[in-house]
Amino acid sequence: MAEYWSTLDVDLHLAVDPASGRRVGLEHALREAIRDGRLGAGTRLPSTRTLAVELGLARGTVSAAYDQLVAEGHLVAVRGSGTHVAELAGQGVPSGLRAAPRSSDSLESLDALGAPSALGLPSTSGLPSAWVGEQARSRPKPLGNNLLPGSPDLSHFPRAAWLRASRRAVNQAPNDAFGYGDPRGRVELRRALAEYLGRARGVLADPERIVVVSGAVQGLALLGQVLGGVVAMEDPYIPLFHEVVRSHGAEVVPLPVDDDGARVDLLAGPDFDQVGTVVVTPSHQYPIGSTLHPARRQALVEWACEGRRLVVEDDYDGEFRYDRQPVGAVQGMAPERVVYLGTASKTLGPGIRLAWMVLPEPLVGPVTEVKRHADHQSESLGQLTLAEFIASHDYDRHVRAARLRYRRRRDLLAERLHTRAGRPAAGFALGGIAAGLHALVRLEPAGMTEVEVLKRASEFDLELEGLGGLWHTAPANALASSAARPQGIVVGFGSPTEAAYPRALDALVRTLSWR
Amino acid sequence: MAEYWSTLDVDLHLAVDPASGRRVGLEHALREAIRDGRLGAGTRLPSTRTLAVELGLARGTVSAAYDQLVAEGHLVAVRGSGTHVAELAGQGVPSGLRAAPRSSDSLESLDALGAPSALGLPSTSGLPSAWVGEQARSRPKPLGNNLLPGSPDLSHFPRAAWLRASRRAVNQAPNDAFGYGDPRGRVELRRALAEYLGRARGVLADPERIVVVSGAVQGLALLGQVLGGVVAMEDPYIPLFHEVVRSHGAEVVPLPVDDDGARVDLLAGPDFDQVGTVVVTPSHQYPIGSTLHPARRQALVEWACEGRRLVVEDDYDGEFRYDRQPVGAVQGMAPERVVYLGTASKTLGPGIRLAWMVLPEPLVGPVTEVKRHADHQSESLGQLTLAEFIASHDYDRHVRAARLRYRRRRDLLAERLHTRAGRPAAGFALGGIAAGLHALVRLEPAGMTEVEVLKRASEFDLELEGLGGLWHTAPANALASSAARPQGIVVGFGSPTEAAYPRALDALVRTLSWR
């Protein structure tokens, strides 16, 4: 989903006051946005042309404003890589948090309201009052070429089968299903999941140790509250996930990633000696697409066991592997040291908000307690429906059909990029394993930059996400510095409908075949 | 949507002020409802006969009021199709949870795990590792006599109607309903709620200002995070609610309650001078059962407006009033100073985890942002189903039938306690207004204590809740000290099935007829 997986096209509301003249007004608005952190250090600004079009200003006006702010030290212009917010220009919002547009002046009016002002979340202080939905509404609709990652093909949600399962579930439910219940979730679903996760993902799952949550976001929020301390999270990774853990009480340090998955070797180093928990995507790193090397899996488990530490395994798309049998979950190697986090968001759809954690025994009580304080329990009827859906093997059938569909899509992507990309002046290569719903198109140094690709994509009405917004800079971790960063495009081949996919691929090929 | 309005089964809150005479009062109330948009253009009004019965007025009074408003142009009467609001007439604009037992030693074992130990939540440090489900498992099953508060009669969950609405909702849903969406919730539900809350509860609700949450617990958790500071909450009140607000970043001070509701007068005193937010149950105090006195409603709103403070109105059972028309929400008096918190937990069931907040504009952005960090958004399919359920007026019909049912139960409770309680050596009296799903049996000093009643109830296999567990002692607040506390039993007459209720009442009468 677009809002989740931030792109370089930062959505930013700039209230340009026409009274002070357009150029001066724009300069002022940009300066304010940098100062109050809506434009964080390192953020790449839109091209002068793009911003001019968006604001309805002359391109020269925007260029002049950029030049002025470069001269002031607020911005930095780098040939071939555009204009960025200078590193010390402001107190940045966490990287990758899409600065949402500010609808009016709501923080001012919140103060005016006199409400006790502390916004609980560190990451939202000085933050936008606007939100995804408004953003989506106010932005012109994409014209159908959408290769953004984060979503399966929603047109394949199994409506009829789901309704059948729902009817059986609601008709058979005991009365207490409609009341308050166990914060861990319905036992019917926990039993079905224990069986499914055991056979499909090699997870050692006892229904008593499963907590059903409303999506992976909630799982991470609850773990942040219970575990606290210092949590290492992969870099690059989904910015919202870093934010969620941080805003629920833990300190987050970024852990670099390469073609063999998370750099587990670094955990022994001085930058990570306070780390008590590490969050990883071993089956299919998001967004790089690598799988955790067997030696690193072993090292990870040893690190956890020896130091009595914890691994959180985000197995968001473990069902989808196309080149071989899926690798089993790390959890199966050390169920007392690994929290397994799975979800129906990629197999069915994020809208049903069903995910699950399999916990080491000592965490069951504390996680259940914070879940009770968060929302008492997840909604029952969806849980009973999913339990039916799994028990009837409709879930297996659905996953199998989806696996075939997405495998064909990835094959088509590879074929189009390798054999038909015309005369690619921009060097690129398809990275990552054949799995999941996304692939990384790596951009080689000689070719187009991410910014150039994204800009060109927009000319073909193609929505793409660059790697750029998924990095988490931290001074403590030199390895994640931007110098060492590869450039790439995260292609979400799962998102379009079947009918739209070939057209979207055409647009991608044309985008990459420039010059 | 003509068909939307064509049924007469519309719940409309009309605050008829008897001081100005019945006809004039009704005219005024209708005029106000039309002006502020609760009665939208084209809405068909109930027949004069129906409205007369519902309001307890003579039919002639209602006819005269309708005639007057037709004369004024607010209404239009069309032969054979009833009376409608004229096209240009206006500009539209949980309770009862029990504290879980604390059990054993999981925190120790968490330490043994070596996981970073800080439990994020202040209130859970040293807290329970146990939870409701375990409680249910480890406790002997009740033998059917259950008068615990907090739940409606779950056997009346409208399974068939809900499944019909669900089928329509899932079949008609756009694909994006299965994906990530607006953290505020589905717009279909927010629109339906705005309309419903306006006419049924006198809430001024704009769909843009509604945030759908997964139960009142989550609503309070999000508000705790956003507002922080010092929050006054009624005492007695649901312990979990105090804990939730506290564990999400606010300090909680208890606000005493008497037979006129919350002691709003105390807010001006020194114990409350840091308070920025107060959480109250104005329609029907939980658990005392009083309604907030009109003078205190006024004082509460003044307190909020003058000090630029905030009121959170927990309207958990506002639909259920048996002695007269429900009193409208306080929110209607000051929508910029009041957060309205409503829920489907009492009307349908807590298991569907659907509640809603209507927010002052400046809070919409920050609350949406913390919701996004909590679980991104509530589950979509239940929201779409409830939207359908409301729009089809199945919800009104269901609430009306439930109201009749619970009214009869409360009448029966009053009758049994007043006329058949044998020789009550324990003095007691039924307190609170005729409303909701619970009533307070006050125990007089000369009679049995709470502990004695609860002990004796267990001999009759009767589950009851005493007031005792609902107090929040705080040294800062001498008024809530135990010396001044009344003793009582909170009788949840909504919980049993129809068949079980008479037997449960028998057990209650025998319990109270001791000696």
PDB file of C-alpha atoms in Angstrom, chain A residues 1 3-5 97 103-104 106-107 109-121 123-124 127-134 137 150-151 154-155 157 159 162-163 166-167 169-184 208 214 217-218 221 225-230 240 243-244 247-248 276-277 307-310 336-337 345-346 348-353 360-366 368-370 372-381 497, chain B residues 94-100 106-107 109-121 123-124 127-134 137 141 150-151 154-155 157 159 162-163 166-167 170-184 208 214 217-218 221 225-230 240 243-244 247-248 276-277 307-310 336-337 345-346 348-353 360-366 368-370 372-381 497:
ATOM      1  CA  MET A   1       0.000   0.000   0.000  1.00  0.00           C
ATOM      2  CA  GLU A   3       1.046   5.001   2.438  1.00  0.00           C
ATOM      3  CA  TYR A   4       2.817   2.132   4.089  1.00  0.00           C
ATOM      4  CA  TRP A   5       5.771   1.852   1.899  1.00  0.00           C
ATOM      5  CA  LEU A  97       7.685   8.423   7.585  1.00  0.00           C
ATOM      6  CA  SER A 103      -4.872  19.765   7.230  1.00  0.00           C
ATOM      7  CA  SER A 104      -5.137  23.302   8.353  1.00  0.00           C
ATOM      8  CA  SER A 106      -4.542  21.504  13.748  1.00  0.00           C
ATOM      9  CA  LEU A 107      -1.703  21.443  16.202  1.00  0.00           C
ATOM     10  CA  SER A 109      -5.844  24.443  17.334  1.00  0.00           C
ATOM     11  CA  LEU A 110      -5.119  21.498  19.570  1.00  0.00           C
ATOM     12  CA  ASP A 111      -3.130  23.817  21.760  1.00  0.00           C
ATOM     13  CA  ALA A 112      -5.953  26.258  21.580  1.00  0.00           C
ATOM     14  CA  LEU A 113      -8.205  23.496  22.747  1.00  0.00           C
ATOM     15  CA  GLY A 114      -6.187  23.474  25.877  1.00  0.00           C
ATOM     16  CA  ALA A 115      -5.943  19.729  25.875  1.00  0.00           C
ATOM     17  CA  PRO A 116      -2.944  18.535  27.813  1.00  0.00           C
ATOM     18  CA  SER A 117      -0.569  18.769  24.974  1.00  0.00           C
ATOM     19  CA  ALA A 118       1.898  15.925  25.283  1.00  0.00           C
ATOM     20  CA  LEU A 119       1.321  13.656  22.352  1.00  0.00           C
ATOM     21  CA  GLY A 120       2.291  10.351  23.853  1.00  0.00           C
ATOM     22  CA  LEU A 121       4.340   9.157  20.947  1.00  0.00           C
ATOM     23  CA  SER A 123       7.685  10.048  16.880  1.00  0.00           C
ATOM     24  CA  THR A 124       4.547  12.086  16.484  1.00  0.00           C
ATOM     25  CA  LEU A 127       3.662  15.745  13.702  1.00  0.00           C
ATOM     26  CA  PRO A 128       1.058  16.168  11.081  1.00  0.00           C
ATOM     27  CA  SER A 129      -2.528  16.049  11.878  1.00  0.00           C
ATOM     28  CA  ALA A 130      -3.553  14.650   8.584  1.00  0.00           C
ATOM     29  CA  TRP A 131      -3.677  11.062   7.606  1.00  0.00           C
ATOM     30  CA  VAL A 132      -3.583   8.528   4.943  1.00  0.00           C
ATOM     31  CA  GLY A 133      -7.209   8.591   4.024  1.00  0.00           C
ATOM     32  CA  GLU A 134      -7.311  12.264   3.383  1.00  0.00           C
ATOM     33  CA  ARG A 137      -8.631  11.335  -1.294  1.00  0.00           C
ATOM     34  CA  GLY A 150       2.593  -4.177   0.169  1.00  0.00           C
ATOM     35  CA  SER A 151      -0.638  -5.635  -1.107  1.00  0.00           C
ATOM     36  CA  LEU A 154      -7.355  -7.613  -3.764  1.00  0.00           C
ATOM     37  CA  SER A 155      -9.642  -8.588  -6.625  1.00  0.00           C
ATOM     38  CA  PHE A 157     -10.186 -11.952  -2.183  1.00  0.00           C
ATOM     39  CA  ARG A 159     -15.601 -13.416  -1.305  1.00  0.00           C
ATOM     40  CA  TRP A 162     -15.293 -16.407   2.830  1.00  0.00           C
ATOM     41  CA  LEU A 163     -19.040 -15.783   3.096  1.00  0.00           C
ATOM     42  CA  SER A 166     -18.648 -16.931   7.736  1.00  0.00           C
ATOM     43  CA  ARG A 167     -22.142 -18.391   7.591  1.00  0.00           C
ATOM     44  CA  ALA A 169     -18.954 -19.845  11.716  1.00  0.00           C
ATOM     45  CA  VAL A 170     -21.706 -17.464  12.818  1.00  0.00           C
ATOM     46  CA  ASN A 171     -24.379 -20.147  12.829  1.00  0.00           C
ATOM     47  CA  GLN A 172     -22.269 -22.567  14.836  1.00  0.00           C
ATOM     48  CA  ALA A 173     -20.722 -20.055  17.198  1.00  0.00           C
ATOM     49  CA  PRO A 174     -21.498 -20.478  20.883  1.00  0.00           C
ATOM     50  CA  ASN A 175     -23.214 -17.430  22.366  1.00  0.00           C
ATOM     51  CA  ASP A 176     -20.054 -16.439  24.183  1.00  0.00           C
ATOM     52  CA  ALA A 177     -18.386 -15.702  20.849  1.00  0.00           C
ATOM     53  CA  PHE A 178     -20.400 -12.482  20.811  1.00  0.00           C
ATOM     54  CA  GLY A 179     -19.141 -11.444  24.230  1.00  0.00           C
ATOM     55  CA  TYR A 180     -15.899 -10.615  25.966  1.00  0.00           C
ATOM     56  CA  GLY A 181     -13.433 -13.421  25.732  1.00  0.00           C
ATOM     57  CA  ASP A 182      -9.817 -14.459  25.939  1.00  0.00           C
ATOM     58  CA  PRO A 183      -7.535 -11.591  24.870  1.00  0.00           C
ATOM     59  CA  ARG A 184      -5.418 -14.203  23.061  1.00  0.00           C
ATOM     60  CA  GLU A 208      -2.010 -21.823  24.360  1.00  0.00           C
ATOM     61  CA  SER A 214      -5.143  -7.182  14.494  1.00  0.00           C
ATOM     62  CA  VAL A 217       1.469  -3.564  13.288  1.00  0.00           C
ATOM     63  CA  GLN A 218      -0.384  -4.474  16.462  1.00  0.00           C
ATOM     64  CA  ALA A 221       3.229  -2.567  19.107  1.00  0.00           C
ATOM     65  CA  GLN A 225       5.486  -2.481  25.104  1.00  0.00           C
ATOM     66  CA  VAL A 226       6.349  -5.796  26.694  1.00  0.00           C
ATOM     67  CA  LEU A 227      10.001  -6.007  25.716  1.00  0.00           C
ATOM     68  CA  GLY A 228      11.144  -2.402  25.748  1.00  0.00           C
ATOM     69  CA  GLY A 229      14.914  -2.029  25.805  1.00  0.00           C
ATOM     70  CA  VAL A 230      16.904  -1.892  22.587  1.00  0.00           C
ATOM     71  CA  LEU A 240       6.144   2.277   9.863  1.00  0.00           C
ATOM     72  CA  GLU A 243       8.143   3.754  14.153  1.00  0.00           C
ATOM     73  CA  VAL A 244       5.611   1.457  15.786  1.00  0.00           C
ATOM     74  CA  SER A 247       6.526   4.681  19.699  1.00  0.00           C
ATOM     75  CA  HIS A 248       5.597   1.795  21.977  1.00  0.00           C
ATOM     76  CA  GLY A 276      17.854  -7.656  23.645  1.00  0.00           C
ATOM     77  CA  THR A 277      15.605  -8.331  20.665  1.00  0.00           C
ATOM     78  CA  GLY A 307      22.597 -14.247  25.450  1.00  0.00           C
ATOM     79  CA  ARG A 308      19.082 -15.164  26.528  1.00  0.00           C
ATOM     80  CA  ARG A 309      17.844 -12.776  23.878  1.00  0.00           C
ATOM     81  CA  LEU A 310      14.825 -12.811  21.640  1.00  0.00           C
ATOM     82  CA  GLU A 336      11.767 -20.595  23.383  1.00  0.00           C
ATOM     83  CA  ARG A 337      13.831 -17.807  21.829  1.00  0.00           C
ATOM     84  CA  SER A 345      -2.528  -9.772   4.957  1.00  0.00           C
ATOM     85  CA  LYS A 346      -0.608 -11.213   2.009  1.00  0.00           C
ATOM     86  CA  LEU A 348      -6.106 -12.891   1.922  1.00  0.00           C
ATOM     87  CA  GLY A 349      -5.870  -9.153   2.394  1.00  0.00           C
ATOM     88  CA  PRO A 350      -4.811  -6.588   4.988  1.00  0.00           C
ATOM     89  CA  GLY A 351      -8.403  -5.354   5.401  1.00  0.00           C
ATOM     90  CA  ILE A 352      -9.414  -8.340   7.517  1.00  0.00           C
ATOM     91  CA  ARG A 353      -6.680  -7.397  10.027  1.00  0.00           C
ATOM     92  CA  PRO A 360       7.806 -18.359  24.108  1.00  0.00           C
ATOM     93  CA  GLU A 361       5.899 -19.392  27.206  1.00  0.00           C
ATOM     94  CA  PRO A 362       7.112 -16.609  29.520  1.00  0.00           C
ATOM     95  CA  LEU A 363       5.843 -13.953  27.124  1.00  0.00           C
ATOM     96  CA  VAL A 364       2.300 -15.291  26.852  1.00  0.00           C
ATOM     97  CA  GLY A 365       1.054 -13.670  30.053  1.00  0.00           C
ATOM     98  CA  PRO A 366       2.597 -10.223  29.552  1.00  0.00           C
ATOM     99  CA  THR A 368      -1.938 -11.087  26.727  1.00  0.00           C
ATOM    100  CA  GLU A 369      -2.085  -8.386  29.347  1.00  0.00           C
ATOM    101  CA  VAL A 370      -0.999  -5.577  27.012  1.00  0.00           C
ATOM    102  CA  ARG A 372      -6.186  -6.627  26.979  1.00  0.00           C
ATOM    103  CA  HIS A 373      -5.178  -3.028  27.603  1.00  0.00           C
ATOM    104  CA  ALA A 374      -4.961  -2.281  23.889  1.00  0.00           C
ATOM    105  CA  ASP A 375      -8.393  -3.463  22.732  1.00  0.00           C
ATOM    106  CA  HIS A 376      -9.313  -6.350  25.054  1.00  0.00           C
ATOM    107  CA  GLN A 377      -9.305  -8.874  22.193  1.00  0.00           C
ATOM    108  CA  SER A 378      -9.528  -8.968  18.435  1.00  0.00           C
ATOM    109  CA  GLU A 379     -12.927  -9.149  16.816  1.00  0.00           C
ATOM    110  CA  SER A 380     -14.432 -12.662  17.084  1.00  0.00           C
ATOM    111  CA  LEU A 381     -16.424 -13.279  13.924  1.00  0.00           C
ATOM    112  CA  THR A 497      -5.365  -7.101 -11.067  1.00  0.00           C
TER     113      THR A 497
ATOM    114  CA  PRO B  94     -17.698  -0.953  27.722  1.00  0.00           C
ATOM    115  CA  SER B  95     -18.080  -1.271  30.416  1.00  0.00           C
ATOM    116  CA  GLY B  96     -18.703  -4.004  32.897  1.00  0.00           C
ATOM    117  CA  LEU B  97     -15.360  -5.680  32.437  1.00  0.00           C
ATOM    118  CA  ARG B  98     -14.146  -7.454  35.451  1.00  0.00           C
ATOM    119  CA  ALA B  99     -10.660  -7.192  36.738  1.00  0.00           C
ATOM    120  CA  ALA B 100      -8.753 -10.298  35.823  1.00  0.00           C
ATOM    121  CA  SER B 106       5.312 -15.263  34.732  1.00  0.00           C
ATOM    122  CA  LEU B 107       7.237 -12.071  35.231  1.00  0.00           C
ATOM    123  CA  SER B 109      10.033 -16.393  34.123  1.00  0.00           C
ATOM    124  CA  LEU B 110      10.241 -13.503  31.694  1.00  0.00           C
ATOM    125  CA  ASP B 111      13.312 -12.363  33.565  1.00  0.00           C
ATOM    126  CA  ALA B 112      14.636 -15.862  33.355  1.00  0.00           C
ATOM    127  CA  LEU B 113      14.242 -15.568  29.611  1.00  0.00           C
ATOM    128  CA  GLY B 114      16.667 -12.736  29.783  1.00  0.00           C
ATOM    129  CA  ALA B 115      14.443 -10.569  27.660  1.00  0.00           C
ATOM    130  CA  PRO B 116      14.864  -6.866  28.304  1.00  0.00           C
ATOM    131  CA  SER B 117      12.727  -6.633  31.301  1.00  0.00           C
ATOM    132  CA  ALA B 118      11.030  -3.259  31.368  1.00  0.00           C
ATOM    133  CA  LEU B 119       7.353  -3.817  30.845  1.00  0.00           C
ATOM    134  CA  GLY B 120       6.331  -0.667  29.113  1.00  0.00           C
ATOM    135  CA  LEU B 121       3.144  -0.227  31.050  1.00  0.00           C
ATOM    136  CA  SER B 123       0.092  -0.363  35.529  1.00  0.00           C
ATOM    137  CA  THR B 124       1.161  -3.806  34.493  1.00  0.00           C
ATOM    138  CA  LEU B 127       0.698  -7.253  37.228  1.00  0.00           C
ATOM    139  CA  PRO B 128      -1.163 -10.240  36.195  1.00  0.00           C
ATOM    140  CA  SER B 129       0.077 -12.606  33.723  1.00  0.00           C
ATOM    141  CA  ALA B 130      -3.275 -14.219  33.631  1.00  0.00           C
ATOM    142  CA  TRP B 131      -6.230 -13.321  31.544  1.00  0.00           C
ATOM    143  CA  VAL B 132      -9.857 -13.798  31.120  1.00  0.00           C
ATOM    144  CA  GLY B 133      -9.657 -17.000  29.165  1.00  0.00           C
ATOM    145  CA  GLU B 134      -7.552 -18.747  31.728  1.00  0.00           C
ATOM    146  CA  ARG B 137     -10.909 -22.174  32.148  1.00  0.00           C
ATOM    147  CA  LYS B 141     -18.455 -23.182  35.132  1.00  0.00           C
ATOM    148  CA  GLY B 150     -21.126  -5.914  31.406  1.00  0.00           C
ATOM    149  CA  SER B 151     -22.850  -7.945  28.758  1.00  0.00           C
ATOM    150  CA  LEU B 154     -25.716 -12.767  23.843  1.00  0.00           C
ATOM    151  CA  SER B 155     -28.331 -15.294  22.787  1.00  0.00           C
ATOM    152  CA  PHE B 157     -27.262 -11.520  18.803  1.00  0.00           C
ATOM    153  CA  ARG B 159     -27.225 -13.866  13.665  1.00  0.00           C
ATOM    154  CA  TRP B 162     -26.160  -9.892  10.615  1.00  0.00           C
ATOM    155  CA  LEU B 163     -25.289 -12.582   8.057  1.00  0.00           C
ATOM    156  CA  SER B 166     -22.634  -9.247   5.853  1.00  0.00           C
ATOM    157  CA  ARG B 167     -23.492 -10.885   2.541  1.00  0.00           C
ATOM    158  CA  VAL B 170     -19.003  -8.316   1.235  1.00  0.00           C
ATOM    159  CA  ASN B 171     -20.596  -8.679  -2.173  1.00  0.00           C
ATOM    160  CA  GLN B 172     -20.859  -4.943  -2.720  1.00  0.00           C
ATOM    161  CA  ALA B 173     -17.523  -3.976  -1.208  1.00  0.00           C
ATOM    162  CA  PRO B 174     -15.014  -2.338  -3.521  1.00  0.00           C
ATOM    163  CA  ASN B 175     -11.751  -4.281  -3.790  1.00  0.00           C
ATOM    164  CA  ASP B 176      -9.964  -1.726  -1.680  1.00  0.00           C
ATOM    165  CA  ALA B 177     -12.059  -2.765   1.333  1.00  0.00           C
ATOM    166  CA  PHE B 178      -9.796  -5.808   1.564  1.00  0.00           C
ATOM    167  CA  GLY B 179      -6.662  -3.685   1.636  1.00  0.00           C
ATOM    168  CA  TYR B 180      -5.046  -1.030   3.775  1.00  0.00           C
ATOM    169  CA  GLY B 181      -7.275   1.966   4.212  1.00  0.00           C
ATOM    170  CA  ASP B 182      -8.090   5.032   6.243  1.00  0.00           C
ATOM    171  CA  PRO B 183      -7.110   4.500   9.909  1.00  0.00           C
ATOM    172  CA  ARG B 184     -10.354   6.282  10.845  1.00  0.00           C
ATOM    173  CA  GLU B 208     -14.789  13.237   8.885  1.00  0.00           C
ATOM    174  CA  SER B 214     -12.032  -1.776  18.256  1.00  0.00           C
ATOM    175  CA  VAL B 217     -10.948   0.092  25.561  1.00  0.00           C
ATOM    176  CA  GLN B 218      -9.084   1.026  22.410  1.00  0.00           C
ATOM    177  CA  ALA B 221      -6.106   3.852  25.019  1.00  0.00           C
ATOM    178  CA  GLN B 225      -1.760   8.513  24.297  1.00  0.00           C
ATOM    179  CA  VAL B 226      -2.873  11.657  22.535  1.00  0.00           C
ATOM    180  CA  LEU B 227      -4.006  13.679  25.535  1.00  0.00           C
ATOM    181  CA  GLY B 228      -1.650  12.580  28.298  1.00  0.00           C
ATOM    182  CA  GLY B 229      -1.631  14.925  31.269  1.00  0.00           C
ATOM    183  CA  VAL B 230      -4.041  14.435  34.143  1.00  0.00           C
ATOM    184  CA  LEU B 240      -9.841  -1.705  33.504  1.00  0.00           C
ATOM    185  CA  GLU B 243      -5.822   1.141  34.026  1.00  0.00           C
ATOM    186  CA  VAL B 244      -6.005   1.556  30.261  1.00  0.00           C
ATOM    187  CA  SER B 247      -1.020   2.591  31.037  1.00  0.00           C
ATOM    188  CA  HIS B 248      -1.226   4.703  27.887  1.00  0.00           C
ATOM    189  CA  GLY B 276      -7.233  18.642  31.395  1.00  0.00           C
ATOM    190  CA  THR B 277      -9.705  15.894  30.587  1.00  0.00           C
ATOM    191  CA  GLY B 307     -10.718  26.184  30.784  1.00  0.00           C
ATOM    192  CA  ARG B 308     -10.308  24.922  27.229  1.00  0.00           C
ATOM    193  CA  ARG B 309     -10.515  21.436  28.628  1.00  0.00           C
ATOM    194  CA  LEU B 310     -11.957  18.234  27.279  1.00  0.00           C
ATOM    195  CA  GLU B 336     -15.713  21.186  20.189  1.00  0.00           C
ATOM    196  CA  ARG B 337     -15.118  20.274  23.820  1.00  0.00           C
ATOM    197  CA  SER B 345     -21.030  -3.764  22.732  1.00  0.00           C
ATOM    198  CA  LYS B 346     -24.314  -3.319  24.595  1.00  0.00           C
ATOM    199  CA  LEU B 348     -25.134  -6.126  19.668  1.00  0.00           C
ATOM    200  CA  GLY B 349     -22.292  -7.672  21.610  1.00  0.00           C
ATOM    201  CA  PRO B 350     -18.721  -6.931  22.700  1.00  0.00           C
ATOM    202  CA  GLY B 351     -17.343  -9.738  20.517  1.00  0.00           C
ATOM    203  CA  ILE B 352     -17.709  -7.713  17.320  1.00  0.00           C
ATOM    204  CA  ARG B 353     -15.395  -5.067  18.825  1.00  0.00           C
ATOM    205  CA  PRO B 360     -13.356  17.778  18.107  1.00  0.00           C
ATOM    206  CA  GLU B 361     -11.620  18.734  14.885  1.00  0.00           C
ATOM    207  CA  PRO B 362      -8.135  19.320  16.315  1.00  0.00           C
ATOM    208  CA  LEU B 363      -8.012  15.805  17.729  1.00  0.00           C
ATOM    209  CA  VAL B 364      -8.842  14.010  14.489  1.00  0.00           C
ATOM    210  CA  GLY B 365      -5.310  14.074  13.098  1.00  0.00           C
ATOM    211  CA  PRO B 366      -3.462  13.022  16.261  1.00  0.00           C
ATOM    212  CA  THR B 368      -5.776   8.946  13.566  1.00  0.00           C
ATOM    213  CA  GLU B 369      -2.008   8.856  13.813  1.00  0.00           C
ATOM    214  CA  VAL B 370      -1.939   6.849  17.053  1.00  0.00           C
ATOM    215  CA  ARG B 372      -2.301   3.915  12.656  1.00  0.00           C
ATOM    216  CA  HIS B 373       0.508   3.037  15.046  1.00  0.00           C
ATOM    217  CA  ALA B 374      -1.765   0.803  17.138  1.00  0.00           C
ATOM    218  CA  ASP B 375      -3.186  -1.470  14.436  1.00  0.00           C
ATOM    219  CA  HIS B 376      -3.326   0.646  11.267  1.00  0.00           C
ATOM    220  CA  GLN B 377      -7.128   0.458  11.100  1.00  0.00           C
ATOM    221  CA  SER B 378      -9.978  -1.647  12.443  1.00  0.00           C
ATOM    222  CA  GLU B 379     -11.070  -4.666  10.482  1.00  0.00           C
ATOM    223  CA  SER B 380     -13.121  -3.704   7.403  1.00  0.00           C
ATOM    224  CA  LEU B 381     -15.754  -6.389   6.902  1.00  0.00           C
ATOM    225  CA  THR B 497     -30.889 -15.669  28.556  1.00  0.00           C
TER     226      THR B 497
END
